[in-house]
């Protein structure tokens, strides 16, 4: 075992040993190469096999001291933290050691710090200066903080190398982590995020995702739910208490409108793509909601907005200071144009493509265990990107159900264009149902018409049995409906 330990130590490069400061002097004093008395450990370490042989000539006491020093060196080498490739983007809890690791994609920066503080204290708890590295040709900045713990608040301080925000914000700009999972609602208008885990410790009722929509939507009835208005409290916890009622009514799937942090009121203006909207609750509250639904046999589909960023309080805008031609910076440039609701993402950037994919992965993976995704306004995204995202999702989560809102509403087009969706939203039945039901003023005849509309197929069955039929109403119809029809 001594030789094994020494072999590990001597695997360290000569430069690494020299950089150990006072320890290298101590080791040099304890061990001199008998073949060359002037030699120190840093020289002998260049040949591990020779050093091992020579070490056996050292007196037992010196050997014990050396082993103690080597153990100290190895311990400090381990505490130095993982390499960039071992860290996920964002803030992640370290495995088998205390603290958090940080990794960010930042093309335009001279220096970056992570500033942390206890939410109960005003003073900073710790400041972590990130190191720069290249990862798959991309500039990433990374570092670890052993003192960081769940619940701490953190923000990113960037000394930008291309600072188009200097006049408004100064030489150092402060930003949220684009991969942050939660911002407390009292910090909604600030740059601080909260450190959380990614569901590693959550006690799920089932050992894995049951994937309740693995066989498609053909025998399911879906309830669209806006968490903020479904109950007076407008929270995940309050909505969870009503799931048994939906189960009793016969609904087998709940589609929740966007639950990522947003500006506005509907949820379709995402400030970033991965932080849970704090007014609804915490990430664990959403996990509890999904878990309770699954125990009742109710699938959970999340509405996700990947076609544009928020027009209000956009946390990704001019993120690292770069904003050539006022296009919004690295998440929105490269020819992206505007939608009526906000600027499109920079779909041509591979890093942005990965960011959108990671948002999908977050909901479908073990972090939240949702059964599917409903993609908003797919026609505002390039078809090549939609196909790529869906192929990647299906490769990783083959049982996930993927639903599109697209115009025109022809499911045959999805089949022919091979976009990879399992179903599309079909709005036409809603207007027929409203006309029929209002014309009959309710009553028995009206209910018969309503039932017939639900059962009707709006497209030929051959090869196109992938529409959500009988869509009686969504947030869009509620918004557009005239008062007398409401």
Tab-separated table of C-alpha atoms in Angstrom:
chain	number	residue	atom	x	y	z
A	1	UNK	CA	0.000	0.000	0.000
A	2	UNK	CA	2.898	2.423	0.646
A	3	UNK	CA	4.257	1.912	-2.838
A	4	UNK	CA	0.766	2.377	-4.300
A	5	UNK	CA	0.358	5.660	-2.448
A	6	UNK	CA	3.803	6.823	-3.514
A	7	UNK	CA	3.072	5.921	-7.126
A	8	UNK	CA	-0.028	8.136	-6.946
A	9	UNK	CA	2.009	10.973	-5.511
A	10	UNK	CA	4.765	10.690	-8.096
A	11	UNK	CA	2.171	10.819	-10.841
A	12	UNK	CA	1.912	14.505	-9.969
A	13	UNK	CA	4.040	16.523	-12.369
A	14	UNK	CA	7.242	18.145	-11.195
A	15	UNK	CA	5.569	21.526	-11.625
A	16	UNK	CA	2.717	20.549	-9.315
A	17	UNK	CA	5.147	19.489	-6.570
A	18	UNK	CA	7.204	22.658	-6.890
A	19	UNK	CA	4.030	24.727	-6.556
A	20	UNK	CA	3.271	23.149	-3.179
A	21	UNK	CA	5.193	25.957	-1.503
A	22	UNK	CA	6.585	25.179	1.939
A	23	UNK	CA	5.688	21.522	1.673
A	24	UNK	CA	8.149	20.980	-1.190
A	25	UNK	CA	10.953	22.379	0.987
A	26	UNK	CA	9.973	20.084	3.851
A	27	UNK	CA	9.867	17.064	1.575
A	28	UNK	CA	13.215	17.982	0.044
A	29	UNK	CA	14.766	18.134	3.498
A	30	UNK	CA	13.294	14.788	4.496
A	31	UNK	CA	14.288	12.991	1.339
A	32	UNK	CA	17.539	13.351	-0.585
A	33	UNK	CA	18.390	11.121	-3.475
A	34	UNK	CA	21.365	8.978	-2.299
A	35	UNK	CA	22.688	8.897	-5.864
A	36	UNK	CA	22.701	12.711	-5.961
A	37	UNK	CA	22.636	14.402	-2.534
A	38	UNK	CA	21.773	17.756	-4.143
A	39	UNK	CA	18.606	16.331	-5.635
A	40	UNK	CA	15.221	17.199	-4.124
A	41	UNK	CA	11.876	15.478	-4.328
A	42	UNK	CA	10.745	17.678	-7.179
A	43	UNK	CA	13.622	16.315	-9.274
A	44	UNK	CA	13.213	12.722	-8.172
A	45	UNK	CA	9.477	12.785	-8.885
A	46	UNK	CA	10.139	12.856	-12.605
A	47	UNK	CA	10.778	9.110	-12.535
A	48	UNK	CA	8.234	7.390	-10.350
A	49	UNK	CA	9.788	3.912	-10.551
A	50	UNK	CA	13.252	5.087	-9.544
A	51	UNK	CA	11.835	7.165	-6.714
A	52	UNK	CA	9.899	4.176	-5.395
A	53	UNK	CA	13.046	2.070	-5.240
A	54	UNK	CA	14.998	4.821	-3.547
A	55	UNK	CA	12.233	5.456	-1.038
A	56	UNK	CA	12.649	1.983	0.372
A	57	UNK	CA	16.103	3.016	1.630
A	58	UNK	CA	14.640	5.814	3.789
A	59	UNK	CA	14.499	5.241	7.519
A	60	UNK	CA	11.066	4.177	8.853
A	61	UNK	CA	10.491	7.435	10.741
A	62	UNK	CA	11.237	9.530	7.689
A	63	UNK	CA	9.046	7.260	5.582
A	64	UNK	CA	6.138	7.783	7.971
A	65	UNK	CA	6.576	11.556	7.866
A	66	UNK	CA	6.776	11.481	4.089
A	67	UNK	CA	3.592	9.430	3.831
A	68	UNK	CA	1.836	11.909	6.110
A	69	UNK	CA	2.964	14.763	3.871
A	70	UNK	CA	1.920	12.888	0.748
A	71	UNK	CA	-1.530	12.231	2.220
A	72	UNK	CA	-1.816	15.951	2.961
A	73	UNK	CA	-0.814	16.762	-0.608
A	74	UNK	CA	-3.339	14.349	-2.054
A	75	UNK	CA	-6.051	15.709	0.214
A	76	UNK	CA	-5.388	19.259	-0.919
A	77	UNK	CA	-5.242	18.122	-4.528
A	78	UNK	CA	-8.694	16.592	-4.098
A	79	UNK	CA	-10.046	19.720	-2.402
A	80	UNK	CA	-8.907	21.749	-5.385
A	81	UNK	CA	-12.122	20.610	-6.998
A	82	UNK	CA	-13.227	18.854	-10.171
A	83	UNK	CA	-12.204	19.791	-13.680
A	84	UNK	CA	-14.626	21.781	-15.892
A	85	UNK	CA	-15.722	18.618	-17.701
A	86	UNK	CA	-16.868	17.157	-14.375
A	87	UNK	CA	-19.191	20.085	-13.656
A	88	UNK	CA	-22.608	20.767	-15.159
A	89	UNK	CA	-23.423	24.264	-16.329
A	90	UNK	CA	-24.839	26.437	-13.597
A	91	UNK	CA	-24.492	25.798	-9.877
A	92	UNK	CA	-24.364	22.148	-8.845
A	93	UNK	CA	-23.901	20.522	-5.473
A	94	UNK	CA	-20.577	18.714	-5.248
A	95	UNK	CA	-20.593	14.972	-4.801
A	96	UNK	CA	-18.851	13.339	-1.821
A	97	UNK	CA	-17.656	16.666	-0.446
A	98	UNK	CA	-19.253	19.860	0.882
A	99	UNK	CA	-19.942	22.866	-1.282
A	100	UNK	CA	-21.046	23.762	-4.783
A	101	UNK	CA	-19.354	23.899	-8.165
A	102	UNK	CA	-20.009	26.656	-10.703
A	103	UNK	CA	-19.590	26.621	-14.474
A	104	UNK	CA	-20.732	29.305	-16.910
A	105	UNK	CA	-20.528	29.892	-20.645
A	106	UNK	CA	-19.204	33.461	-20.954
A	107	UNK	CA	-17.621	34.489	-24.282
A	108	UNK	CA	-16.900	38.100	-23.314
A	109	UNK	CA	-15.162	38.347	-19.954
A	110	UNK	CA	-11.835	39.310	-18.428
A	111	UNK	CA	-12.691	38.208	-14.897
A	112	UNK	CA	-15.690	36.564	-13.244
A	113	UNK	CA	-16.630	36.124	-9.590
A	114	UNK	CA	-19.432	34.300	-7.867
A	115	UNK	CA	-20.607	36.316	-4.880
A	116	UNK	CA	-22.407	34.377	-2.155
A	117	UNK	CA	-24.211	35.444	0.966
A	118	UNK	CA	-26.393	33.987	3.670
A	119	UNK	CA	-29.957	35.242	3.002
A	120	UNK	CA	-30.156	36.327	6.660
A	121	UNK	CA	-27.001	38.454	6.414
A	122	UNK	CA	-26.162	41.550	4.387
A	123	UNK	CA	-22.421	40.929	4.190
A	124	UNK	CA	-20.983	38.581	1.579
A	125	UNK	CA	-20.314	35.082	2.833
A	126	UNK	CA	-17.756	34.188	0.195
A	127	UNK	CA	-16.379	35.298	-3.168
A	128	UNK	CA	-15.209	32.699	-5.694
A	129	UNK	CA	-12.952	33.835	-8.520
A	130	UNK	CA	-13.638	31.616	-11.526
A	131	UNK	CA	-10.969	30.228	-13.834
A	132	UNK	CA	-11.228	30.230	-17.600
A	133	UNK	CA	-10.998	27.066	-19.690
A	134	UNK	CA	-11.845	25.815	-23.176
A	135	UNK	CA	-14.430	23.066	-23.386
A	136	UNK	CA	-15.324	21.713	-26.816
A	137	UNK	CA	-14.088	24.969	-28.287
A	138	UNK	CA	-16.229	27.081	-25.971
A	139	UNK	CA	-15.011	29.501	-23.306
A	140	UNK	CA	-16.255	28.369	-19.889
A	141	UNK	CA	-15.490	29.748	-16.446
A	142	UNK	CA	-15.525	27.449	-13.457
A	143	UNK	CA	-14.724	27.145	-9.760
A	144	UNK	CA	-15.844	25.594	-6.474
A	145	UNK	CA	-16.873	26.945	-3.105
A	146	UNK	CA	-16.662	24.464	-0.194
A	147	UNK	CA	-18.457	26.939	2.084
A	148	UNK	CA	-21.539	27.229	-0.149
A	149	UNK	CA	-24.694	25.471	1.037
A	150	UNK	CA	-28.290	25.063	-0.124
A	151	UNK	CA	-30.308	28.206	0.443
A	152	UNK	CA	-27.384	30.596	0.030
A	153	UNK	CA	-27.950	33.420	-2.427
A	154	UNK	CA	-25.482	34.007	-5.254
A	155	UNK	CA	-24.954	36.338	-8.182
A	156	UNK	CA	-22.460	36.519	-11.042
A	157	UNK	CA	-20.095	39.526	-11.213
A	158	UNK	CA	-18.598	39.949	-14.693
A	159	UNK	CA	-15.790	42.235	-15.779
A	160	UNK	CA	-16.760	42.160	-19.433
A	161	UNK	CA	-14.256	42.260	-22.272
A	162	UNK	CA	-16.929	43.807	-24.536
A	163	UNK	CA	-19.056	45.939	-22.278
A	164	UNK	CA	-21.859	47.629	-24.177
A	165	UNK	CA	-23.591	48.089	-20.817
A	166	UNK	CA	-20.832	50.260	-19.320
A	167	UNK	CA	-22.777	53.543	-19.414
A	168	UNK	CA	-25.751	52.029	-17.598
A	169	UNK	CA	-24.025	49.546	-15.274
A	170	UNK	CA	-20.323	50.356	-15.014
A	171	UNK	CA	-17.186	48.265	-15.409
A	172	UNK	CA	-18.574	45.284	-13.484
A	173	UNK	CA	-22.014	43.975	-14.370
A	174	UNK	CA	-24.108	41.681	-12.168
A	175	UNK	CA	-26.178	38.869	-13.595
A	176	UNK	CA	-28.210	35.832	-12.674
A	177	UNK	CA	-26.954	32.387	-13.542
A	178	UNK	CA	-28.845	31.385	-16.751
A	179	UNK	CA	-29.026	27.838	-15.371
A	180	UNK	CA	-30.305	28.864	-11.943
A	181	UNK	CA	-33.217	26.821	-10.661
A	182	UNK	CA	-34.807	29.284	-8.250
A	183	UNK	CA	-34.915	32.938	-7.260
A	184	UNK	CA	-36.820	33.797	-4.059
A	185	UNK	CA	-39.770	36.060	-4.814
A	186	UNK	CA	-38.387	38.788	-2.554
A	187	UNK	CA	-35.398	38.899	-4.969
A	188	UNK	CA	-37.590	38.913	-8.085
A	189	UNK	CA	-36.246	42.254	-9.287
A	190	UNK	CA	-32.648	41.664	-8.213
A	191	UNK	CA	-29.731	39.658	-9.593
A	192	UNK	CA	-29.560	37.126	-6.767
A	193	UNK	CA	-30.423	33.442	-7.213
A	194	UNK	CA	-30.708	30.716	-4.576
A	195	UNK	CA	-28.577	27.581	-4.416
A	196	UNK	CA	-30.698	24.449	-4.593
A	197	UNK	CA	-30.107	20.805	-5.331
A	198	UNK	CA	-31.473	19.239	-8.494
A	199	UNK	CA	-33.800	16.778	-6.857
A	200	UNK	CA	-31.094	14.375	-5.698
A	201	UNK	CA	-32.557	14.093	-2.193
A	202	UNK	CA	-36.257	14.236	-3.046
A	203	UNK	CA	-38.263	11.250	-1.744
A	204	UNK	CA	-40.295	10.185	-4.772
A	205	UNK	CA	-43.191	7.792	-4.134
A	206	UNK	CA	-42.133	5.625	-7.072
A	207	UNK	CA	-38.619	4.431	-7.873
A	208	UNK	CA	-38.666	5.998	-11.359
A	209	UNK	CA	-40.822	8.047	-13.713
A	210	UNK	CA	-43.952	5.996	-14.580
A	211	UNK	CA	-44.235	7.682	-18.006
A	212	UNK	CA	-48.037	7.627	-18.014
A	213	UNK	CA	-48.223	8.874	-21.619
A	214	UNK	CA	-45.870	6.266	-23.084
A	215	UNK	CA	-48.771	4.898	-25.192
A	216	UNK	CA	-49.850	8.316	-26.464
A	217	UNK	CA	-52.813	10.577	-25.765
A	218	UNK	CA	-55.518	8.509	-27.473
A	219	UNK	CA	-57.336	7.502	-24.279
A	220	UNK	CA	-56.557	10.540	-22.161
A	221	UNK	CA	-58.545	13.607	-21.143
A	222	UNK	CA	-56.413	16.664	-20.440
A	223	UNK	CA	-57.008	19.562	-18.067
A	224	UNK	CA	-55.071	22.749	-18.790
A	225	UNK	CA	-54.074	24.425	-15.535
A	226	UNK	CA	-52.674	27.875	-14.805
A	227	UNK	CA	-51.116	27.417	-11.370
A	228	UNK	CA	-51.513	31.100	-10.511
A	229	UNK	CA	-55.297	31.185	-11.024
A	230	UNK	CA	-56.362	27.579	-10.402
A	231	UNK	CA	-56.710	28.235	-6.651
A	232	UNK	CA	-57.039	31.433	-4.592
A	233	UNK	CA	-53.527	30.839	-3.243
A	234	UNK	CA	-52.032	30.396	-6.722
A	235	UNK	CA	-49.364	27.913	-5.597
A	236	UNK	CA	-48.187	24.391	-6.380
A	237	UNK	CA	-49.157	23.267	-2.893
A	238	UNK	CA	-52.715	24.542	-3.196
A	239	UNK	CA	-53.115	23.059	-6.681
A	240	UNK	CA	-51.805	19.722	-5.416
A	241	UNK	CA	-54.669	19.568	-2.914
A	242	UNK	CA	-57.154	19.784	-5.819
A	243	UNK	CA	-55.677	16.946	-7.868
A	244	UNK	CA	-57.985	14.372	-6.289
A	245	UNK	CA	-60.938	16.460	-7.466
A	246	UNK	CA	-59.635	16.411	-11.042
A	247	UNK	CA	-59.118	12.660	-10.725
A	248	UNK	CA	-62.720	12.268	-9.569
A	249	UNK	CA	-63.905	14.286	-12.585
A	250	UNK	CA	-62.131	11.797	-14.846
A	251	UNK	CA	-59.133	13.777	-16.047
A	252	UNK	CA	-56.050	11.667	-16.698
A	253	UNK	CA	-53.572	14.373	-17.696
A	254	UNK	CA	-52.789	17.847	-16.407
A	255	UNK	CA	-51.055	20.319	-18.701
A	256	UNK	CA	-49.645	23.161	-16.627
A	257	UNK	CA	-49.029	26.497	-18.284
A	258	UNK	CA	-45.379	27.619	-18.054
A	259	UNK	CA	-43.940	27.346	-14.559
A	260	UNK	CA	-40.553	28.925	-15.294
A	261	UNK	CA	-39.993	32.412	-13.933
A	262	UNK	CA	-41.671	34.940	-16.187
A	263	UNK	CA	-42.535	38.597	-16.678
A	264	UNK	CA	-46.207	39.360	-17.284
A	265	UNK	CA	-49.185	37.278	-16.186
A	266	UNK	CA	-49.647	34.206	-18.404
A	267	UNK	CA	-46.227	32.617	-18.167
A	268	UNK	CA	-45.316	32.973	-21.831
A	269	UNK	CA	-42.589	35.569	-21.241
A	270	UNK	CA	-39.733	33.494	-19.785
A	271	UNK	CA	-37.076	35.502	-17.962
A	272	UNK	CA	-34.838	32.437	-18.243
A	273	UNK	CA	-35.594	28.827	-19.112
A	274	UNK	CA	-34.897	26.871	-15.917
A	275	UNK	CA	-35.853	28.862	-12.819
A	276	UNK	CA	-39.193	27.939	-11.240
A	277	UNK	CA	-41.581	30.891	-10.906
A	278	UNK	CA	-41.130	31.842	-7.235
A	279	UNK	CA	-44.708	33.019	-6.704
A	280	UNK	CA	-45.855	29.434	-7.333
A	281	UNK	CA	-43.460	27.861	-4.848
A	282	UNK	CA	-40.088	26.142	-4.749
A	283	UNK	CA	-38.616	23.411	-6.978
A	284	UNK	CA	-39.476	20.869	-4.273
A	285	UNK	CA	-43.082	22.120	-4.259
A	286	UNK	CA	-43.333	21.389	-7.981
A	287	UNK	CA	-41.795	17.957	-7.438
A	288	UNK	CA	-44.449	17.254	-4.799
A	289	UNK	CA	-47.144	18.314	-7.265
A	290	UNK	CA	-45.842	15.922	-9.947
A	291	UNK	CA	-45.399	13.115	-7.420
A	292	UNK	CA	-48.965	13.475	-6.109
A	293	UNK	CA	-50.344	13.503	-9.660
A	294	UNK	CA	-48.491	10.298	-10.501
A	295	UNK	CA	-49.790	8.528	-7.401
A	296	UNK	CA	-53.315	9.325	-8.680
A	297	UNK	CA	-52.478	8.067	-12.164
A	298	UNK	CA	-52.491	11.602	-13.612
A	299	UNK	CA	-49.805	12.468	-16.148
A	300	UNK	CA	-48.133	15.891	-16.056
A	301	UNK	CA	-47.297	17.839	-19.216
A	302	UNK	CA	-45.438	21.153	-18.927
A	303	UNK	CA	-45.968	24.019	-21.339
A	304	UNK	CA	-42.518	25.237	-22.367
A	305	UNK	CA	-41.565	28.396	-24.280
A	306	UNK	CA	-38.392	27.999	-26.333
A	307	UNK	CA	-39.133	30.336	-29.222
A	308	UNK	CA	-38.521	33.705	-27.550
A	309	UNK	CA	-37.367	35.406	-24.383
A	310	UNK	CA	-39.304	37.768	-22.180
A	311	UNK	CA	-40.140	41.303	-23.229
A	312	UNK	CA	-40.196	42.204	-19.510
A	313	UNK	CA	-37.446	41.655	-16.910
A	314	UNK	CA	-35.455	39.428	-19.275
A	315	UNK	CA	-32.605	37.961	-17.196
A	316	UNK	CA	-30.675	36.847	-20.316
A	317	UNK	CA	-30.641	40.183	-22.118
A	318	UNK	CA	-27.102	41.537	-22.732
A	319	UNK	CA	-25.987	38.783	-20.397
A	320	UNK	CA	-22.201	39.150	-20.519
A	321	UNK	CA	-22.204	42.818	-21.536
A	322	UNK	CA	-21.914	42.196	-25.265
A	323	UNK	CA	-24.781	43.747	-27.232
A	324	UNK	CA	-23.637	44.545	-30.778
A	325	UNK	CA	-26.274	46.604	-32.602
A	326	UNK	CA	-28.556	46.360	-29.581
A	327	UNK	CA	-29.594	42.805	-30.454
A	328	UNK	CA	-29.654	41.531	-26.873
A	329	UNK	CA	-26.328	39.748	-26.679
A	330	UNK	CA	-25.247	36.128	-26.831
A	331	UNK	CA	-28.674	34.586	-26.230
A	332	UNK	CA	-30.509	36.697	-28.842
A	333	UNK	CA	-28.111	37.795	-31.602
A	334	UNK	CA	-26.985	36.170	-34.884
A	335	UNK	CA	-29.918	37.373	-36.905
A	336	UNK	CA	-32.691	36.492	-34.477
A	337	UNK	CA	-35.792	38.603	-35.061
A	338	UNK	CA	-38.724	39.674	-32.941
A	339	UNK	CA	-42.056	38.042	-32.230
A	340	UNK	CA	-45.096	39.953	-30.894
A	341	UNK	CA	-44.131	38.657	-27.433
A	342	UNK	CA	-40.350	39.035	-27.323
A	343	UNK	CA	-37.131	38.493	-29.246
A	344	UNK	CA	-36.361	35.021	-30.589
A	345	UNK	CA	-33.417	33.161	-29.180
A	346	UNK	CA	-30.144	32.959	-31.129
A	347	UNK	CA	-31.060	29.565	-32.580
A	348	UNK	CA	-27.877	29.364	-34.667
A	349	UNK	CA	-25.598	29.345	-31.631
A	350	UNK	CA	-24.753	25.764	-30.554
A	351	UNK	CA	-24.525	26.955	-26.941
A	352	UNK	CA	-28.091	28.302	-27.100
A	353	UNK	CA	-29.306	25.081	-28.700
A	354	UNK	CA	-27.780	23.178	-25.779
A	355	UNK	CA	-29.404	25.605	-23.350
A	356	UNK	CA	-32.859	24.922	-24.805
A	357	UNK	CA	-32.231	21.181	-24.773
A	358	UNK	CA	-31.108	21.341	-21.143
A	359	UNK	CA	-34.398	23.048	-20.268
A	360	UNK	CA	-36.301	20.115	-21.791
A	361	UNK	CA	-34.011	17.636	-20.060
A	362	UNK	CA	-34.635	19.314	-16.706
A	363	UNK	CA	-38.400	18.657	-16.825
A	364	UNK	CA	-38.279	15.156	-18.264
A	365	UNK	CA	-35.297	13.853	-16.302
A	366	UNK	CA	-35.104	12.860	-12.674
A	367	UNK	CA	-35.181	16.486	-11.578
A	368	UNK	CA	-38.966	16.797	-12.119
A	369	UNK	CA	-40.091	13.548	-13.823
A	370	UNK	CA	-42.768	15.095	-16.024
A	371	UNK	CA	-44.454	12.927	-18.647
A	372	UNK	CA	-44.289	15.294	-21.582
A	373	UNK	CA	-43.859	18.786	-22.946
A	374	UNK	CA	-46.193	21.103	-24.846
A	375	UNK	CA	-44.107	23.413	-27.059
A	376	UNK	CA	-45.476	26.919	-27.477
A	377	UNK	CA	-45.617	28.584	-30.908
A	378	UNK	CA	-43.423	26.076	-32.741
A	379	UNK	CA	-43.903	27.941	-36.026
A	380	UNK	CA	-41.646	30.675	-34.586
A	381	UNK	CA	-38.702	28.244	-34.441
A	382	UNK	CA	-36.610	26.865	-37.341
A	383	UNK	CA	-37.813	23.437	-38.423
A	384	UNK	CA	-34.272	22.039	-38.430
A	385	UNK	CA	-33.900	22.985	-34.771
A	386	UNK	CA	-37.307	21.588	-33.817
A	387	UNK	CA	-36.406	18.285	-35.480
A	388	UNK	CA	-33.018	18.208	-33.767
A	389	UNK	CA	-34.466	18.934	-30.317
A	390	UNK	CA	-37.146	16.286	-30.659
A	391	UNK	CA	-34.722	13.652	-31.943
A	392	UNK	CA	-32.435	14.320	-28.996
A	393	UNK	CA	-35.331	14.234	-26.538
A	394	UNK	CA	-36.724	10.983	-27.913
A	395	UNK	CA	-33.261	9.446	-27.900
A	396	UNK	CA	-32.867	10.220	-24.206
A	397	UNK	CA	-36.529	9.927	-23.123
A	398	UNK	CA	-38.276	7.614	-25.627
A	399	UNK	CA	-41.493	7.466	-23.561
A	400	UNK	CA	-41.930	11.251	-23.353
A	401	UNK	CA	-44.985	12.747	-25.061
A	402	UNK	CA	-44.203	15.832	-27.181
A	403	UNK	CA	-47.039	18.174	-28.172
A	404	UNK	CA	-46.823	21.160	-30.520
A	405	UNK	CA	-48.789	24.344	-30.909
A	406	UNK	CA	-48.216	25.175	-34.557
A	407	UNK	CA	-49.879	27.032	-37.385
A	408	UNK	CA	-51.345	25.715	-39.617
A	409	UNK	CA	-53.046	23.161	-37.377
A	410	UNK	CA	-52.662	20.177	-39.663
A	411	UNK	CA	-51.166	17.080	-38.021
A	412	UNK	CA	-50.443	15.620	-41.451
A	413	UNK	CA	-47.915	18.412	-41.909
A	414	UNK	CA	-46.102	17.235	-38.804
A	415	UNK	CA	-45.909	13.714	-40.182
A	416	UNK	CA	-44.729	14.827	-43.592
A	417	UNK	CA	-42.191	17.318	-42.231
A	418	UNK	CA	-40.920	14.807	-39.694
A	419	UNK	CA	-40.731	17.299	-36.830
A	420	UNK	CA	-40.941	14.524	-34.252
A	421	UNK	CA	-44.050	15.518	-32.300
A	422	UNK	CA	-46.611	13.053	-30.990
A	423	UNK	CA	-49.569	15.448	-31.219
A	424	UNK	CA	-50.600	19.001	-31.943
A	425	UNK	CA	-53.064	21.365	-30.353
A	426	UNK	CA	-56.237	21.662	-32.438
A	427	UNK	CA	-58.167	24.839	-31.629
A	428	UNK	CA	-61.049	24.498	-34.132
A	429	UNK	CA	-63.338	22.318	-31.951
A	430	UNK	CA	-63.547	25.017	-29.299
A	431	UNK	CA	-65.301	27.473	-31.580
A	432	UNK	CA	-67.740	24.829	-32.837
A	433	UNK	CA	-68.565	23.802	-29.300
A	434	UNK	CA	-69.189	27.411	-28.258
A	435	UNK	CA	-71.464	28.000	-31.251
A	436	UNK	CA	-73.428	24.799	-30.720
A	437	UNK	CA	-73.721	25.161	-26.986
A	438	UNK	CA	-74.725	28.835	-27.016
A	439	UNK	CA	-77.251	28.268	-29.800
A	440	UNK	CA	-78.986	25.584	-27.726
A	441	UNK	CA	-78.818	27.635	-24.515
A	442	UNK	CA	-77.598	24.558	-22.733
A	443	UNK	CA	-80.089	21.889	-21.761
A	444	UNK	CA	-80.278	18.300	-22.930
A	445	UNK	CA	-79.877	19.064	-26.618
A	446	UNK	CA	-76.887	21.283	-25.960
A	447	UNK	CA	-75.181	18.579	-23.917
A	448	UNK	CA	-75.759	16.096	-26.713
A	449	UNK	CA	-74.106	18.448	-29.196
A	450	UNK	CA	-71.236	18.985	-26.777
A	451	UNK	CA	-70.707	15.246	-26.417
A	452	UNK	CA	-70.769	14.816	-30.180
A	453	UNK	CA	-68.198	17.537	-30.661
A	454	UNK	CA	-65.843	15.875	-28.226
A	455	UNK	CA	-66.098	12.547	-30.038
A	456	UNK	CA	-65.752	14.031	-33.533
A	457	UNK	CA	-62.532	13.560	-35.447
A	458	UNK	CA	-61.493	16.754	-37.186
A	459	UNK	CA	-58.994	15.121	-39.503
A	460	UNK	CA	-59.001	11.850	-41.468
A	461	UNK	CA	-57.809	8.944	-39.348
A	462	UNK	CA	-55.399	7.497	-41.881
A	463	UNK	CA	-51.930	8.248	-40.671
A	464	UNK	CA	-52.998	11.389	-38.789
A	465	UNK	CA	-54.362	10.146	-35.482
A	466	UNK	CA	-52.145	12.561	-33.597
A	467	UNK	CA	-54.303	15.629	-32.982
A	468	UNK	CA	-55.627	16.647	-29.601
A	469	UNK	CA	-59.285	16.333	-30.521
A	470	UNK	CA	-62.117	17.981	-28.657
A	471	UNK	CA	-60.085	20.903	-27.333
A	472	UNK	CA	-62.890	22.723	-25.531
A	473	UNK	CA	-60.858	25.693	-24.387
A	474	UNK	CA	-57.402	26.968	-23.507
A	475	UNK	CA	-55.826	30.138	-22.195
A	476	UNK	CA	-55.955	31.564	-25.725
A	477	UNK	CA	-59.713	31.163	-26.023
A	478	UNK	CA	-60.341	32.560	-22.555
A	479	UNK	CA	-58.284	35.620	-23.446
A	480	UNK	CA	-60.058	36.161	-26.758
A	481	UNK	CA	-63.598	35.272	-25.680
A	482	UNK	CA	-66.172	38.062	-25.568
A	483	UNK	CA	-67.825	38.739	-22.160
A	484	UNK	CA	-71.233	37.326	-23.096
A	485	UNK	CA	-69.624	34.031	-24.119
A	486	UNK	CA	-67.573	33.808	-20.937
